């Protein structure tokens, strides 16, 4: 059925991009004038819709799932901008549908913010869902952590075919109980992704982090609250057995496969197990080219701003997104400071979360030896105070991100660089870097 909302939405999208406007605005317009647009467009996909949600890792995991499915010959629609509100999905659809509103795809893989995913699944029940984790993040938006768990539970309850859960996160794993209860809406099947016991302390869940007295446990120390619990838990469809410097071992179908990994960061490797499990669920019992699937997993490059590596003055510059204590801790652990010039950019805009008190839950001692060259963003001085308490020396404090970035580049010539940044700070930094180096355009 032809709808005038599609050409109008496409026009708004074109004008918005010409003016440098937000990527989600056209979606907001089409939602207002045609509330059934998403449901109508996505309802006919042969493999349906899969939703990826959770506190950490949505963007990179979604990218992995897309590339895994494409390796098997599927046409995949996704919200590549990382705009994970419903209007962001609508805006991405406007870019992919033809003028009659038809989408040429086999499946949709959608990254969705926990709260906005609830609104989406009420309109478009997903066939598949992948729920990654529940960690303290943006308490000003979501409230306490159990509320976030309830949001993810609602997504699972609306899922019609298969729900993939993180076996190692007790709040996520417990969602399975509600799906099998009498009176449940769809009774989807449940599968899990998990960790080898030797790796569990590397990925503390939220309770572990809150009860630990000195931050995350060392790799040889069992994490409190999980040791003794998980071994009795359900079998996992995909298990991450080992993480190496540039490769990893995954076990599925009774076999262990080793693959090189372009992704950086231990948290990304665990999410690779999640992506592999969801892709296997979507592909179902049909023919799967496993060697191609594994090769595609190893070839996935970081999503923009999530360990993304650019080149400035002949040296690598890495962008590491940080938005809560767990993400910052694992970022510091995954990207050692030695030999790198470091900048930290902290904003407190709506998309970052207004409450920055979580910075006090992060241990910054790993930065002591080399220090931090530049602090920037709206909360640069808050970050400076936090580093003082951990006895980490720092140089320039400049709230203007553009000025700070140029000072950082000029002051660290000849050295590889790394920037830890919140979401809106990362977007601002990428815009500035695009003026001096090649930056992937995401639209």
Short mmCIF file of C-alpha atoms in Angstrom, two decimals:
data_model
loop_
_atom_site.label_atom_id
_atom_site.label_comp_id
_atom_site.label_asym_id
_atom_site.label_seq_id
_atom_site.Cartn_x
_atom_site.Cartn_y
_atom_site.Cartn_z
CA UNK A 1 0.00 0.00 0.00
CA UNK A 2 1.41 3.39 -0.99
CA UNK A 3 1.59 5.96 1.80
CA UNK A 4 2.46 9.61 1.46
CA UNK A 5 4.37 9.33 4.75
CA UNK A 6 7.29 7.54 3.05
CA UNK A 7 8.15 10.21 0.43
CA UNK A 8 7.57 12.92 3.04
CA UNK A 9 9.80 11.13 5.51
CA UNK A 10 12.50 10.65 2.87
CA UNK A 11 12.34 14.36 2.07
CA UNK A 12 12.70 15.29 5.75
CA UNK A 13 15.62 12.85 6.04
CA UNK A 14 17.41 14.43 3.08
CA UNK A 15 16.88 17.97 4.37
CA UNK A 16 17.95 16.95 7.89
CA UNK A 17 21.19 15.45 6.62
CA UNK A 18 21.95 18.51 4.48
CA UNK A 19 21.56 20.70 7.57
CA UNK A 20 23.64 18.34 9.72
CA UNK A 21 20.61 17.51 11.88
CA UNK A 22 20.07 14.48 14.08
CA UNK A 23 19.66 11.10 12.38
CA UNK A 24 16.49 10.27 14.34
CA UNK A 25 14.44 13.38 13.53
CA UNK A 26 12.90 12.01 10.28
CA UNK A 27 11.78 8.97 12.24
CA UNK A 28 10.01 11.19 14.75
CA UNK A 29 8.17 12.89 11.89
CA UNK A 30 7.01 9.65 10.27
CA UNK A 31 5.95 8.23 13.67
CA UNK A 32 3.67 11.22 14.15
CA UNK A 33 2.02 11.17 10.74
CA UNK A 34 1.98 7.37 10.22
CA UNK A 35 2.03 5.42 13.53
CA UNK A 36 1.72 2.06 11.73
CA UNK A 37 4.77 2.61 9.51
CA UNK A 38 7.21 0.34 11.38
CA UNK A 39 4.78 -2.50 11.95
CA UNK A 40 3.59 -2.45 8.34
CA UNK A 41 7.13 -2.36 6.94
CA UNK A 42 8.65 -5.05 9.15
CA UNK A 43 5.76 -7.51 9.37
CA UNK A 44 6.49 -9.31 6.11
CA UNK A 45 10.17 -10.21 6.62
CA UNK A 46 10.75 -13.96 6.11
CA UNK A 47 12.90 -14.35 9.24
CA UNK A 48 11.11 -11.66 11.22
CA UNK A 49 12.60 -9.12 13.62
CA UNK A 50 15.32 -9.66 16.23
CA UNK A 51 15.83 -7.17 19.06
CA UNK A 52 19.19 -6.74 20.83
CA UNK A 53 19.02 -4.98 24.19
CA UNK A 54 20.80 -4.69 27.54
CA UNK A 55 22.94 -2.17 29.37
CA UNK A 56 26.29 -2.69 27.63
CA UNK A 57 27.42 -3.86 24.21
CA UNK A 58 24.30 -3.43 22.07
CA UNK A 59 25.88 -1.63 19.12
CA UNK A 60 28.87 -3.92 18.63
CA UNK A 61 26.81 -7.07 19.22
CA UNK A 62 24.20 -5.96 16.68
CA UNK A 63 26.95 -5.32 14.14
CA UNK A 64 28.33 -8.81 14.73
CA UNK A 65 24.94 -10.47 14.26
CA UNK A 66 24.38 -8.58 11.01
CA UNK A 67 27.73 -9.65 9.57
CA UNK A 68 27.26 -13.26 10.68
CA UNK A 69 23.90 -13.47 8.92
CA UNK A 70 25.20 -11.73 5.82
CA UNK A 71 27.95 -14.37 5.62
CA UNK A 72 25.15 -16.92 5.16
CA UNK A 73 23.57 -14.97 2.31
CA UNK A 74 20.76 -13.22 4.18
CA UNK A 75 19.74 -9.63 3.40
CA UNK A 76 19.73 -7.81 6.71
CA UNK A 77 18.14 -4.52 7.71
CA UNK A 78 19.55 -2.82 10.82
CA UNK A 79 19.64 0.60 12.47
CA UNK A 80 23.29 1.27 11.64
CA UNK A 81 23.41 4.74 13.16
CA UNK A 82 23.28 3.31 16.67
CA UNK A 83 20.22 5.52 17.29
CA UNK A 84 18.48 2.93 19.43
CA UNK A 85 15.16 4.66 20.12
CA UNK A 86 12.03 3.73 18.13
CA UNK A 87 12.31 6.91 16.08
CA UNK A 88 15.88 5.90 15.20
CA UNK A 89 14.58 2.62 13.79
CA UNK A 90 11.93 4.49 11.81
CA UNK A 91 14.58 6.87 10.45
CA UNK A 92 16.78 3.96 9.37
CA UNK A 93 13.81 2.34 7.65
CA UNK A 94 13.22 5.53 5.67
CA UNK A 95 16.73 5.21 4.31
CA UNK A 96 16.23 1.60 3.17
CA UNK A 97 12.64 1.35 1.89
CA UNK A 98 11.69 2.28 -1.64
CA UNK A 99 9.22 5.09 -2.40
CA UNK A 100 6.32 2.68 -1.91
CA UNK A 101 7.55 1.69 1.56
CA UNK A 102 8.83 -1.77 0.61
CA UNK A 103 11.89 -3.16 2.42
CA UNK A 104 14.17 -5.57 0.55
CA UNK A 105 15.42 -7.70 3.46
CA UNK A 106 15.12 -11.19 4.93
CA UNK A 107 15.46 -10.18 8.58
CA UNK A 108 15.75 -7.08 10.75
CA UNK A 109 18.36 -6.93 13.53
CA UNK A 110 17.61 -3.96 15.75
CA UNK A 111 19.60 -2.49 18.60
CA UNK A 112 17.16 -0.94 21.08
CA UNK A 113 17.56 1.06 24.26
CA UNK A 114 16.02 -0.86 27.16
CA UNK A 115 13.17 1.59 27.78
CA UNK A 116 12.38 2.31 24.15
CA UNK A 117 12.50 -1.39 23.31
CA UNK A 118 9.38 -1.82 25.45
CA UNK A 119 7.48 0.66 23.25
CA UNK A 120 8.81 -1.01 20.10
CA UNK A 121 7.87 -4.59 21.04
CA UNK A 122 4.36 -3.44 21.97
CA UNK A 123 3.99 -2.32 18.34
CA UNK A 124 6.13 -4.97 16.64
CA UNK A 125 6.50 -8.24 18.61
CA UNK A 126 9.96 -9.59 17.74
CA UNK A 127 10.47 -13.16 16.63
CA UNK A 128 13.87 -13.25 18.38
CA UNK A 129 15.48 -11.27 21.19
CA UNK A 130 18.97 -11.16 22.70
CA UNK A 131 19.32 -9.75 26.23
CA UNK A 132 22.93 -9.00 27.12
CA UNK A 133 23.23 -7.77 30.70
CA UNK A 134 21.81 -5.60 33.47
CA UNK A 135 24.23 -3.11 35.00
CA UNK A 136 23.83 0.20 36.80
CA UNK A 137 23.56 2.78 34.05
CA UNK A 138 21.83 6.19 33.84
CA UNK A 139 19.96 5.84 37.13
CA UNK A 140 18.33 9.21 36.43
CA UNK A 141 16.57 7.63 33.43
CA UNK A 142 15.99 4.02 34.42
CA UNK A 143 15.90 4.11 38.21
CA UNK A 144 17.28 1.14 40.10
CA UNK A 145 18.72 -1.90 38.41
CA UNK A 146 15.72 -4.16 39.03
CA UNK A 147 13.58 -1.80 36.96
CA UNK A 148 15.98 -2.30 34.05
CA UNK A 149 15.63 -6.06 34.50
CA UNK A 150 11.84 -5.72 34.30
CA UNK A 151 12.16 -3.78 31.03
CA UNK A 152 14.21 -6.62 29.53
CA UNK A 153 11.73 -9.14 30.89
CA UNK A 154 8.95 -7.37 29.00
CA UNK A 155 10.94 -7.65 25.76
CA UNK A 156 11.37 -11.38 26.34
CA UNK A 157 7.66 -11.86 27.07
CA UNK A 158 6.74 -10.23 23.76
CA UNK A 159 9.17 -12.43 21.80
CA UNK A 160 7.39 -15.11 19.76
CA UNK A 161 10.13 -17.62 18.85
CA UNK A 162 13.47 -17.61 20.72
CA UNK A 163 15.00 -15.57 23.54
CA UNK A 164 18.79 -15.64 24.01
CA UNK A 165 19.93 -14.88 27.58
CA UNK A 166 23.22 -14.22 29.34
CA UNK A 167 23.70 -17.22 31.62
CA UNK A 168 26.27 -15.39 33.73
CA UNK A 169 24.06 -12.44 34.68
CA UNK A 170 21.60 -13.67 37.33
CA UNK A 171 19.02 -10.96 36.61
CA UNK A 172 19.02 -11.83 32.91
CA UNK A 173 19.11 -15.59 33.41
CA UNK A 174 16.11 -15.44 35.76
CA UNK A 175 13.96 -14.03 32.96
CA UNK A 176 13.60 -17.61 31.69
CA UNK A 177 11.40 -18.43 34.70
CA UNK A 178 8.73 -15.92 33.62
CA UNK A 179 8.67 -17.25 30.05
CA UNK A 180 7.79 -20.75 31.19
CA UNK A 181 5.20 -19.69 33.76
CA UNK A 182 1.51 -20.51 33.30
CA UNK A 183 -0.23 -17.65 31.54
CA UNK A 184 2.89 -16.52 29.68
CA UNK A 185 2.05 -14.86 26.39
CA UNK A 186 4.13 -16.77 23.83
CA UNK A 187 6.27 -19.38 25.64
CA UNK A 188 9.33 -18.76 23.40
CA UNK A 189 12.20 -21.21 23.54
CA UNK A 190 15.22 -20.09 25.58
CA UNK A 191 18.90 -20.50 24.82
CA UNK A 192 21.92 -19.10 26.63
CA UNK A 193 25.40 -17.81 25.92
CA UNK A 194 27.99 -18.28 28.64
CA UNK A 195 31.54 -18.30 29.89
CA UNK A 196 34.08 -20.91 30.80
CA UNK A 197 34.43 -21.03 34.58
CA UNK A 198 38.00 -19.70 34.31
CA UNK A 199 36.71 -16.46 32.74
CA UNK A 200 33.79 -15.65 35.04
CA UNK A 201 35.75 -13.40 37.39
CA UNK A 202 36.81 -11.29 34.39
CA UNK A 203 33.16 -10.37 33.77
CA UNK A 204 31.65 -9.49 37.16
CA UNK A 205 27.92 -8.96 37.22
CA UNK A 206 26.48 -5.92 38.94
CA UNK A 207 26.14 -7.59 42.33
CA UNK A 208 29.76 -8.71 42.18
CA UNK A 209 30.92 -5.17 41.48
CA UNK A 210 28.83 -3.69 44.29
CA UNK A 211 30.08 -6.18 46.89
CA UNK A 212 33.74 -6.21 45.84
CA UNK A 213 35.96 -4.00 47.98
CA UNK A 214 38.76 -3.43 45.49
CA UNK A 215 37.05 -3.44 42.10
CA UNK A 216 36.84 -6.42 39.77
CA UNK A 217 38.49 -9.62 40.94
CA UNK A 218 41.75 -10.75 39.45
CA UNK A 219 41.47 -13.42 36.74
CA UNK A 220 42.52 -16.10 39.24
CA UNK A 221 39.99 -15.16 41.91
CA UNK A 222 36.40 -16.41 41.70
CA UNK A 223 33.91 -13.57 41.57
CA UNK A 224 31.69 -13.45 44.66
CA UNK A 225 28.09 -14.41 44.05
CA UNK A 226 28.76 -16.36 40.87
CA UNK A 227 31.24 -19.05 41.86
CA UNK A 228 29.24 -22.13 42.80
CA UNK A 229 26.03 -20.78 41.21
CA UNK A 230 26.66 -20.87 37.50
CA UNK A 231 28.17 -24.40 37.21
CA UNK A 232 24.72 -25.69 38.21
CA UNK A 233 23.03 -23.41 35.69
CA UNK A 234 21.64 -24.37 32.29
CA UNK A 235 23.81 -25.53 29.41
CA UNK A 236 24.75 -22.74 27.03
CA UNK A 237 24.31 -22.81 23.27
CA UNK A 238 27.63 -20.97 22.82
CA UNK A 239 30.39 -20.79 25.45
CA UNK A 240 33.42 -18.50 25.35
CA UNK A 241 36.22 -20.82 26.49
CA UNK A 242 39.36 -18.69 26.07
CA UNK A 243 40.36 -15.12 25.23
CA UNK A 244 43.81 -14.60 23.73
CA UNK A 245 45.65 -11.46 22.67
CA UNK A 246 44.29 -11.70 19.13
CA UNK A 247 42.09 -14.77 19.08
CA UNK A 248 39.46 -16.63 21.08
CA UNK A 249 37.94 -20.10 21.52
CA UNK A 250 34.18 -20.66 21.25
CA UNK A 251 32.38 -23.91 21.94
CA UNK A 252 29.09 -24.88 20.26
CA UNK A 253 27.58 -28.11 18.98
CA UNK A 254 30.05 -30.03 21.12
CA UNK A 255 33.10 -28.62 19.29
CA UNK A 256 35.59 -25.87 20.15
CA UNK A 257 36.65 -23.53 17.36
CA UNK A 258 39.47 -20.99 17.42
CA UNK A 259 39.27 -17.76 15.44
CA UNK A 260 41.33 -14.60 15.20
CA UNK A 261 39.48 -11.50 16.39
CA UNK A 262 39.73 -7.97 15.00
CA UNK A 263 37.63 -6.71 17.91
CA UNK A 264 39.49 -5.26 20.86
CA UNK A 265 38.32 -5.57 24.44
CA UNK A 266 37.41 -8.63 26.48
CA UNK A 267 33.80 -7.45 26.78
CA UNK A 268 33.47 -7.45 22.98
CA UNK A 269 34.70 -11.05 22.82
CA UNK A 270 32.05 -12.19 25.30
CA UNK A 271 29.43 -10.37 23.25
CA UNK A 272 30.71 -12.31 20.24
CA UNK A 273 29.41 -15.46 21.93
CA UNK A 274 26.05 -13.73 22.32
CA UNK A 275 26.01 -12.70 18.65
CA UNK A 276 26.90 -16.21 17.55
CA UNK A 277 24.06 -17.69 19.61
CA UNK A 278 21.46 -15.28 18.20
CA UNK A 279 22.66 -15.83 14.62
CA UNK A 280 22.40 -19.60 15.10
CA UNK A 281 18.85 -19.21 16.43
CA UNK A 282 17.81 -17.12 13.42
CA UNK A 283 19.41 -19.51 10.94
CA UNK A 284 17.54 -22.36 12.65
CA UNK A 285 17.88 -25.92 11.44
CA UNK A 286 18.68 -25.02 7.86
CA UNK A 287 22.04 -25.39 6.16
CA UNK A 288 24.71 -23.33 7.92
CA UNK A 289 28.22 -22.84 6.53
CA UNK A 290 30.00 -22.97 9.88
CA UNK A 291 33.51 -22.13 8.57
CA UNK A 292 32.08 -18.99 6.90
CA UNK A 293 30.20 -18.13 10.08
CA UNK A 294 33.35 -18.38 12.21
CA UNK A 295 35.43 -16.45 9.67
CA UNK A 296 32.82 -13.67 9.61
CA UNK A 297 32.98 -13.46 13.40
CA UNK A 298 36.74 -13.03 13.30
CA UNK A 299 36.51 -10.37 10.59
CA UNK A 300 34.09 -8.06 12.43
CA UNK A 301 35.68 -4.65 13.01
CA UNK A 302 34.69 -2.50 16.02
CA UNK A 303 31.50 -0.47 15.75
CA UNK A 304 32.03 3.27 15.57
CA UNK A 305 33.44 4.62 18.82
CA UNK A 306 33.62 1.17 20.43
CA UNK A 307 37.33 0.51 20.24
CA UNK A 308 37.37 2.09 16.78
CA UNK A 309 40.90 2.83 15.57
CA UNK A 310 41.59 5.85 13.35
CA UNK A 311 44.88 7.23 12.04
CA UNK A 312 46.10 10.70 12.98
CA UNK A 313 49.58 11.94 11.98
CA UNK A 314 50.57 8.39 11.12
CA UNK A 315 49.69 7.06 14.57
CA UNK A 316 46.62 5.10 15.74
CA UNK A 317 43.94 6.95 17.70
CA UNK A 318 41.46 4.68 19.50
CA UNK A 319 38.01 5.73 20.66
CA UNK A 320 36.63 3.79 23.63
CA UNK A 321 33.03 4.44 24.64
CA UNK A 322 32.40 4.52 28.41
CA UNK A 323 28.98 5.03 29.95
CA UNK A 324 28.85 3.20 33.27
CA UNK A 325 31.22 1.69 35.86
CA UNK A 326 31.37 -1.75 34.28
CA UNK A 327 32.09 -0.39 30.81
CA UNK A 328 34.81 1.96 32.05
CA UNK A 329 36.44 -0.72 34.20
CA UNK A 330 36.52 -3.24 31.37
CA UNK A 331 37.73 -0.54 28.97
CA UNK A 332 40.67 0.27 31.21
CA UNK A 333 41.37 -3.43 31.60
CA UNK A 334 41.14 -4.18 27.88
CA UNK A 335 43.18 -1.20 26.67
CA UNK A 336 46.32 -0.91 28.84
CA UNK A 337 47.58 2.65 29.22
CA UNK A 338 51.29 1.94 28.68
CA UNK A 339 52.77 3.65 25.63
CA UNK A 340 49.59 5.61 24.82
CA UNK A 341 48.71 9.26 25.25
CA UNK A 342 45.31 9.36 26.98
CA UNK A 343 42.40 11.78 26.89
CA UNK A 344 39.10 11.45 28.78
CA UNK A 345 35.94 13.23 27.58
CA UNK A 346 32.91 13.19 29.89
CA UNK A 347 29.57 14.77 28.98
CA UNK A 348 26.30 14.62 30.92
CA UNK A 349 23.78 15.20 28.16
CA UNK A 350 20.54 13.20 28.09
CA UNK A 351 22.02 10.44 25.92
CA UNK A 352 24.95 10.09 28.34
CA UNK A 353 22.88 10.13 31.52
CA UNK A 354 22.81 13.18 33.78
CA UNK A 355 24.09 11.43 36.88
CA UNK A 356 27.88 11.10 36.71
CA UNK A 357 28.32 9.84 40.27
CA UNK A 358 29.19 6.44 38.77
CA UNK A 359 32.68 7.77 38.02
CA UNK A 360 33.43 7.14 41.71
CA UNK A 361 32.79 3.42 41.20
CA UNK A 362 35.65 3.15 38.69
CA UNK A 363 39.24 2.40 39.72
CA UNK A 364 41.65 4.60 37.71
CA UNK A 365 44.91 3.36 39.26
CA UNK A 366 45.97 1.77 35.96
CA UNK A 367 46.45 5.31 34.59
CA UNK A 368 48.90 6.37 37.30
CA UNK A 369 52.12 5.48 35.50
CA UNK A 370 51.54 7.50 32.32
CA UNK A 371 48.83 9.89 33.51
CA UNK A 372 46.18 11.59 31.40
CA UNK A 373 47.15 14.38 29.00
CA UNK A 374 43.77 16.08 28.51
CA UNK A 375 40.39 16.09 30.27
CA UNK A 376 37.40 17.55 28.45
CA UNK A 377 33.63 17.62 28.20
CA UNK A 378 30.95 19.20 30.36
CA UNK A 379 32.16 17.19 33.36
CA UNK A 380 35.90 17.64 32.80
CA UNK A 381 36.42 19.10 36.28
CA UNK A 382 34.46 16.27 37.91
CA UNK A 383 36.79 13.86 36.15
CA UNK A 384 39.79 15.85 37.32
CA UNK A 385 38.63 15.60 40.93
CA UNK A 386 38.06 11.86 40.57
CA UNK A 387 41.59 11.33 39.20
CA UNK A 388 43.07 13.36 42.06
CA UNK A 389 41.60 10.92 44.56
CA UNK A 390 43.25 8.02 42.71
CA UNK A 391 46.54 9.97 42.51
CA UNK A 392 46.52 10.04 38.71
CA UNK A 393 48.32 13.07 37.31
CA UNK A 394 46.65 14.97 34.47
CA UNK A 395 47.49 17.91 32.23
CA UNK A 396 45.07 20.23 30.44
CA UNK A 397 41.47 20.57 31.64
CA UNK A 398 39.37 22.14 28.87
CA UNK A 399 35.58 21.80 28.76
CA UNK A 400 35.37 22.68 25.04
CA UNK A 401 35.84 19.38 23.21
CA UNK A 402 37.08 20.89 19.94
CA UNK A 403 39.83 22.92 21.62
CA UNK A 404 40.75 20.01 23.88
CA UNK A 405 41.02 17.55 20.99
CA UNK A 406 43.38 19.78 19.02
CA UNK A 407 45.49 20.40 22.12
CA UNK A 408 45.63 16.64 22.70
CA UNK A 409 46.72 15.88 19.13
CA UNK A 410 49.31 18.68 19.06
CA UNK A 411 50.71 17.71 22.44
CA UNK A 412 51.11 14.00 21.73
CA UNK A 413 52.55 13.90 18.23
CA UNK A 414 54.51 10.75 17.50
CA UNK A 415 52.60 8.70 20.05
CA UNK A 416 49.59 6.39 19.69
CA UNK A 417 46.53 7.94 21.30
CA UNK A 418 43.44 6.74 23.13
CA UNK A 419 40.30 8.64 24.09
CA UNK A 420 37.81 7.34 26.65
CA UNK A 421 34.54 9.16 26.02
CA UNK A 422 30.86 9.20 26.81
CA UNK A 423 28.39 8.90 23.94
CA UNK A 424 27.77 12.53 22.99
CA UNK A 425 31.43 13.37 23.54
CA UNK A 426 32.34 10.54 21.17
CA UNK A 427 30.03 11.94 18.49
CA UNK A 428 31.58 15.40 18.83
CA UNK A 429 35.10 13.97 18.68
CA UNK A 430 34.31 11.93 15.55
CA UNK A 431 32.93 15.03 13.83
CA UNK A 432 36.17 16.91 14.51
CA UNK A 433 38.38 13.98 13.54
CA UNK A 434 36.52 13.70 10.22
CA UNK A 435 38.06 17.04 9.29
CA UNK A 436 41.61 15.69 9.54
CA UNK A 437 41.42 11.93 8.90
CA UNK A 438 39.24 9.21 7.39
CA UNK A 439 36.27 8.49 9.65
CA UNK A 440 33.58 5.98 8.74
CA UNK A 441 30.38 7.79 7.88
CA UNK A 442 27.42 6.21 9.69
CA UNK A 443 24.02 7.27 8.36
#
